[in-house]
Short mmCIF file of C-alpha atoms in Angstrom, two decimals:
data_model
loop_
_atom_site.label_atom_id
_atom_site.label_comp_id
_atom_site.label_asym_id
_atom_site.label_seq_id
_atom_site.Cartn_x
_atom_site.Cartn_y
_atom_site.Cartn_z
CA MET R 1 58.99 100.79 116.79
CA LYS R 2 60.79 98.88 119.62
CA ILE R 3 63.32 96.94 118.70
CA MET R 4 65.08 94.48 120.74
CA ALA R 5 69.03 93.29 119.73
CA VAL R 6 69.59 89.31 120.54
CA ILE R 7 73.25 87.78 120.78
CA SER R 8 73.04 83.96 120.57
CA LEU R 9 75.81 83.51 123.42
CA LYS R 10 75.71 79.49 122.64
CA PRO R 11 78.44 77.64 125.11
CA SER R 12 79.18 74.98 122.00
CA SER R 13 80.78 74.57 118.83
CA THR R 14 81.46 71.74 116.64
CA ARG R 15 84.07 72.99 114.59
CA LEU R 16 85.65 75.38 117.17
CA PRO R 17 84.74 74.55 120.83
CA ARG R 18 83.22 77.76 122.86
CA LYS R 19 83.95 79.71 120.37
CA ASN R 20 82.35 82.61 121.93
CA PHE R 21 84.24 82.39 124.83
CA ALA R 22 87.75 82.62 122.97
CA GLU R 23 89.85 85.58 123.84
CA ILE R 24 91.50 87.42 121.07
CA VAL R 25 93.68 89.02 123.31
CA PRO R 26 94.29 88.10 127.23
CA GLY R 27 90.90 89.04 128.65
CA GLU R 28 88.80 89.93 125.72
CA PRO R 29 86.71 87.43 124.28
CA LEU R 30 84.93 87.23 121.19
CA TYR R 31 81.76 87.95 122.85
CA GLN R 32 82.62 91.46 124.10
CA MET R 33 82.72 92.85 120.62
CA ALA R 34 79.27 91.87 120.43
CA PHE R 35 78.27 93.44 123.95
CA ARG R 36 80.48 96.22 122.84
CA LYS R 37 78.37 96.92 119.93
CA ALA R 38 74.99 96.25 121.77
CA GLN R 39 75.76 99.05 124.17
CA ALA R 40 76.51 101.46 121.94
CA LEU R 41 73.30 100.66 119.90
CA LEU R 42 71.16 100.76 123.55
CA GLU R 43 73.13 104.44 124.86
CA ALA R 44 72.34 105.64 121.34
CA GLU R 45 68.60 104.78 122.16
CA ARG R 46 68.70 102.82 118.44
CA VAL R 47 67.42 99.80 120.56
CA ALA R 48 65.18 99.41 123.43
CA GLY R 49 67.24 96.74 124.78
CA VAL R 50 69.65 93.92 124.71
CA ALA R 51 68.48 90.77 124.63
CA VAL R 52 71.29 87.63 125.45
CA CYS R 53 70.44 83.91 124.54
CA SER R 54 72.12 80.99 125.99
CA SER R 55 71.42 77.42 127.51
CA GLU R 56 74.03 77.92 129.89
CA ASP R 57 73.37 80.66 132.62
CA VAL R 58 75.49 83.62 131.72
CA ARG R 59 73.89 86.11 133.79
CA HIS R 60 77.13 86.44 135.72
CA LEU R 61 78.87 88.49 132.20
CA LEU R 62 75.94 90.35 131.06
CA PRO R 63 76.47 94.46 131.58
CA PRO R 64 73.74 96.36 133.28
CA ARG R 65 70.20 96.34 131.43
CA PHE R 66 71.24 93.37 129.47
CA LEU R 67 68.57 90.99 129.65
CA TYR R 68 69.15 87.14 130.03
CA VAL R 69 66.59 84.75 127.55
CA ARG R 70 67.88 81.15 128.48
CA VAL R 71 66.73 78.95 125.11
CA PRO R 72 66.66 75.12 125.44
CA GLU R 73 70.14 73.45 123.91
CA GLN R 74 68.47 72.38 120.73
CA TYR R 75 67.52 75.90 120.04
CA GLU R 76 71.04 76.92 119.50
CA LYS R 77 71.53 74.77 116.33
CA SER R 78 72.11 76.90 113.20
CA SER R 79 68.75 75.78 111.39
CA ARG R 80 66.68 76.54 114.58
CA ALA R 81 67.53 80.20 115.52
CA LEU R 82 63.75 81.03 114.18
CA ARG R 83 63.15 79.43 117.88
CA VAL R 84 65.82 81.78 119.57
CA TRP R 85 64.15 84.58 117.82
CA GLU R 86 60.27 83.37 119.06
CA ASN R 87 61.38 83.14 122.70
CA VAL R 88 62.87 86.35 122.60
CA LEU R 89 59.59 87.65 122.03
CA LYS R 90 57.75 85.76 124.00
CA ALA R 91 59.72 86.63 126.83
CA VAL R 92 60.06 90.37 126.25
CA PRO R 93 56.49 91.48 125.56
CA GLY R 94 55.97 94.92 123.26
CA MET R 95 58.85 94.39 120.83
CA ASP R 96 58.02 94.56 117.10
CA ALA R 97 61.52 93.68 115.99
CA VAL R 98 64.55 92.16 116.45
CA LEU R 99 67.91 92.85 115.82
CA THR R 100 70.82 90.26 115.56
CA ILE R 101 74.26 90.95 116.72
CA PRO R 102 76.35 88.07 115.63
CA CYS R 103 79.40 86.97 117.88
CA THR R 104 81.31 85.34 115.13
CA SER R 105 81.06 88.14 112.88
CA PRO R 106 83.12 90.46 114.95
CA LEU R 107 84.31 93.23 112.43
CA LEU R 108 80.52 94.25 111.84
CA SER R 109 80.46 97.18 112.54
CA VAL R 110 77.94 99.20 114.60
CA LYS R 111 77.69 101.76 111.53
CA THR R 112 76.27 98.54 109.85
CA LEU R 113 74.06 97.48 112.79
CA ALA R 114 72.15 101.06 112.91
CA LYS R 115 71.58 100.70 109.04
CA ILE R 116 69.66 97.60 109.38
CA ILE R 117 67.60 99.37 112.43
CA ASP R 118 66.91 102.36 109.76
CA ARG R 119 65.43 99.69 106.86
CA LEU R 120 63.29 98.29 109.58
CA LYS R 121 62.00 101.37 110.77
CA ASN R 122 61.39 102.96 107.48
CA GLY R 123 59.09 99.96 107.03
CA SER R 124 61.08 96.74 105.64
CA ARG R 125 60.12 93.55 107.12
CA SER R 126 63.35 91.37 106.73
CA VAL R 127 66.77 93.35 106.26
CA ARG R 128 70.02 91.56 106.14
CA ALA R 129 73.79 92.97 105.68
CA ALA R 130 75.89 90.84 102.97
CA TYR R 131 78.84 90.51 100.97
CA VAL R 132 77.72 90.78 97.77
CA ARG R 133 79.61 89.65 94.73
CA ARG R 134 78.77 90.41 91.08
CA THR R 135 80.38 87.14 89.40
CA VAL R 136 79.31 83.52 89.40
CA PHE R 137 80.25 81.97 92.57
CA PHE R 138 81.82 77.96 92.78
CA GLN R 139 82.41 75.39 95.03
CA GLU R 140 83.81 71.98 94.98
CA ASP R 141 80.70 69.29 94.51
CA PRO R 142 80.44 66.59 97.54
CA GLU R 143 80.37 64.24 94.24
CA GLY R 144 83.78 65.11 93.05
CA GLY R 145 82.42 67.53 90.56
CA ILE R 146 82.15 71.68 90.05
CA GLY R 147 78.57 72.46 91.34
CA ARG R 148 76.55 76.14 91.79
CA PHE R 149 75.68 77.34 95.40
CA ASN R 150 71.93 77.67 95.23
CA PHE R 151 71.34 81.12 96.16
CA SER R 152 67.89 81.38 95.09
CA ARG R 153 66.54 82.32 98.43
CA PHE R 154 68.68 85.27 98.16
CA THR R 155 67.33 86.42 94.50
CA GLY R 156 64.29 84.35 94.39
CA THR R 157 65.44 82.82 90.99
CA GLN R 158 67.82 80.36 89.91
CA ASN R 159 70.01 83.05 87.99
CA ILE R 160 72.87 83.42 91.21
CA SER R 161 74.19 87.24 89.64
CA PRO R 162 74.55 88.79 91.93
CA VAL R 163 75.13 86.54 94.43
CA CYS R 164 75.24 87.15 98.64
CA ILE R 165 77.84 85.61 100.41
CA GLY R 166 78.11 85.81 104.41
CA GLY R 167 76.18 88.08 106.76
CA TYR R 168 74.91 86.76 109.97
CA ALA R 169 73.32 90.59 110.96
CA PHE R 170 69.14 90.08 110.21
CA GLY R 171 66.77 92.36 111.38
CA PHE R 172 63.47 90.50 111.35
CA SER R 173 59.67 92.54 112.17
CA ARG R 174 57.76 90.18 114.48
CA GLU R 175 55.17 89.86 112.37
CA TYR R 176 57.97 88.39 109.83
CA ILE R 177 59.06 86.08 112.03
CA THR R 178 55.90 84.56 112.76
CA GLU R 179 55.36 83.79 108.79
CA MET R 180 58.83 82.16 108.74
CA GLU R 181 59.18 78.80 108.18
CA ASN R 182 62.48 78.46 109.37
CA GLU R 183 65.54 81.33 109.31
CA TYR R 184 66.32 80.51 105.60
CA SER R 185 63.04 81.64 104.84
CA GLU R 186 64.08 84.86 103.55
CA LYS R 187 61.84 86.29 100.99
CA GLU R 188 61.28 89.50 100.05
CA GLN R 189 64.68 90.23 102.00
CA ASP R 190 66.27 93.93 102.03
CA ILE R 191 70.06 93.32 101.00
CA ILE R 192 72.31 95.71 102.86
CA PRO R 193 75.63 95.16 101.36
CA VAL R 194 79.03 95.50 103.13
CA PRO R 195 82.88 94.96 102.57
CA TRP R 196 83.83 91.19 102.84
CA LEU R 197 85.83 92.02 106.13
CA GLU R 198 82.72 92.97 107.57
CA THR R 199 81.09 89.41 107.00
CA MET R 200 84.36 87.44 107.97
CA ASP R 201 82.48 84.51 109.65
CA ILE R 202 84.68 83.00 112.84
CA ASP R 203 83.85 79.10 111.97
CA TYR R 204 86.92 76.94 112.17
CA PRO R 205 90.57 77.74 114.61
CA GLU R 206 92.10 78.81 111.46
CA ASP R 207 89.64 82.01 111.23
CA PHE R 208 90.34 82.92 114.93
CA GLN R 209 94.04 82.85 114.11
CA GLU R 210 93.19 85.27 111.26
CA LEU R 211 91.07 87.48 113.58
CA VAL R 212 94.15 87.41 116.59
CA GLN R 213 96.53 88.64 113.47
CA LEU R 214 94.06 91.15 112.66
CA LYS R 215 94.09 93.01 115.91
CA LYS R 216 97.78 92.62 116.45
CA TYR R 217 98.15 94.88 113.65
CA CYS R 218 95.28 96.85 112.99
CA PRO R 219 95.05 100.64 113.96
CA GLU R 220 93.39 100.79 117.13
CA GLU R 221 91.00 103.50 116.13
CA ILE R 222 90.11 101.51 113.43
CA TRP R 223 89.86 98.13 115.08
CA ASN R 224 87.23 100.50 117.74
CA ASP R 225 85.21 101.65 114.71
CA CYS R 226 83.74 98.41 114.89
CA VAL R 227 82.10 98.17 118.09
CA SER R 228 81.37 102.04 118.90
CA PHE R 229 80.22 105.32 116.82
CA PRO R 230 82.94 107.35 116.54
CA GLU R 231 82.89 111.04 117.41
CA ASN R 232 81.86 113.17 114.23
CA SER R 233 80.17 110.00 112.54
CA GLY R 234 77.16 111.88 112.30
CA ASN R 235 75.00 108.86 113.70
CA THR R 236 72.33 110.75 116.00
CA PRO R 237 69.92 108.94 118.19
CA VAL R 238 66.87 107.60 116.81
CA PRO R 239 63.60 107.73 118.93
CA ILE R 240 62.17 104.56 119.96
#
């Protein structure tokens, strides 16, 4: 099976302008963590290639062997991510599935991404890494009351226990993408539970500041474990 890793490097963001290009430390922008994970997967032959999608020409930023796929700006909005994946499959014929590597979930580990790949190779059509709670999760209702999140798209029922929260790393087969009505058509989705920190989403300025503090105090070997295969980790290349 040939799997294409996809990194969406959109230049715009409403809440945190150009967040993908924000620097965790001087010289280390957020997108570099996604690049390093994709490079590790490529070198280990877990993926057949890496496509970086953006409405802005970012070819000067790409490592060797990375492919630039231009997408219209309107496709970069979250609700139109499906169009991005379709663009990649059209630009790179012969791929059987896509793996999304999010810039905005920087602590999602390479090992978790490898698990998504393994599920795809074992026949799963739709895979998602997510933090799973075993309790009912509430949010404030915009009208002033208290309401429940509708997680029926994950569970197939209005009963929302367990609840999947966060997680923007997906794996989809080509056939599944052609059947999807939008990016939230997640029926028959295979969930891989991961710790909350791995699904930490950088969406607001406060989120980014929290990440900067984590980087400041986190031991280097733990931080590096997010972006590469540790030595003697038992990960071996999987034939394409």
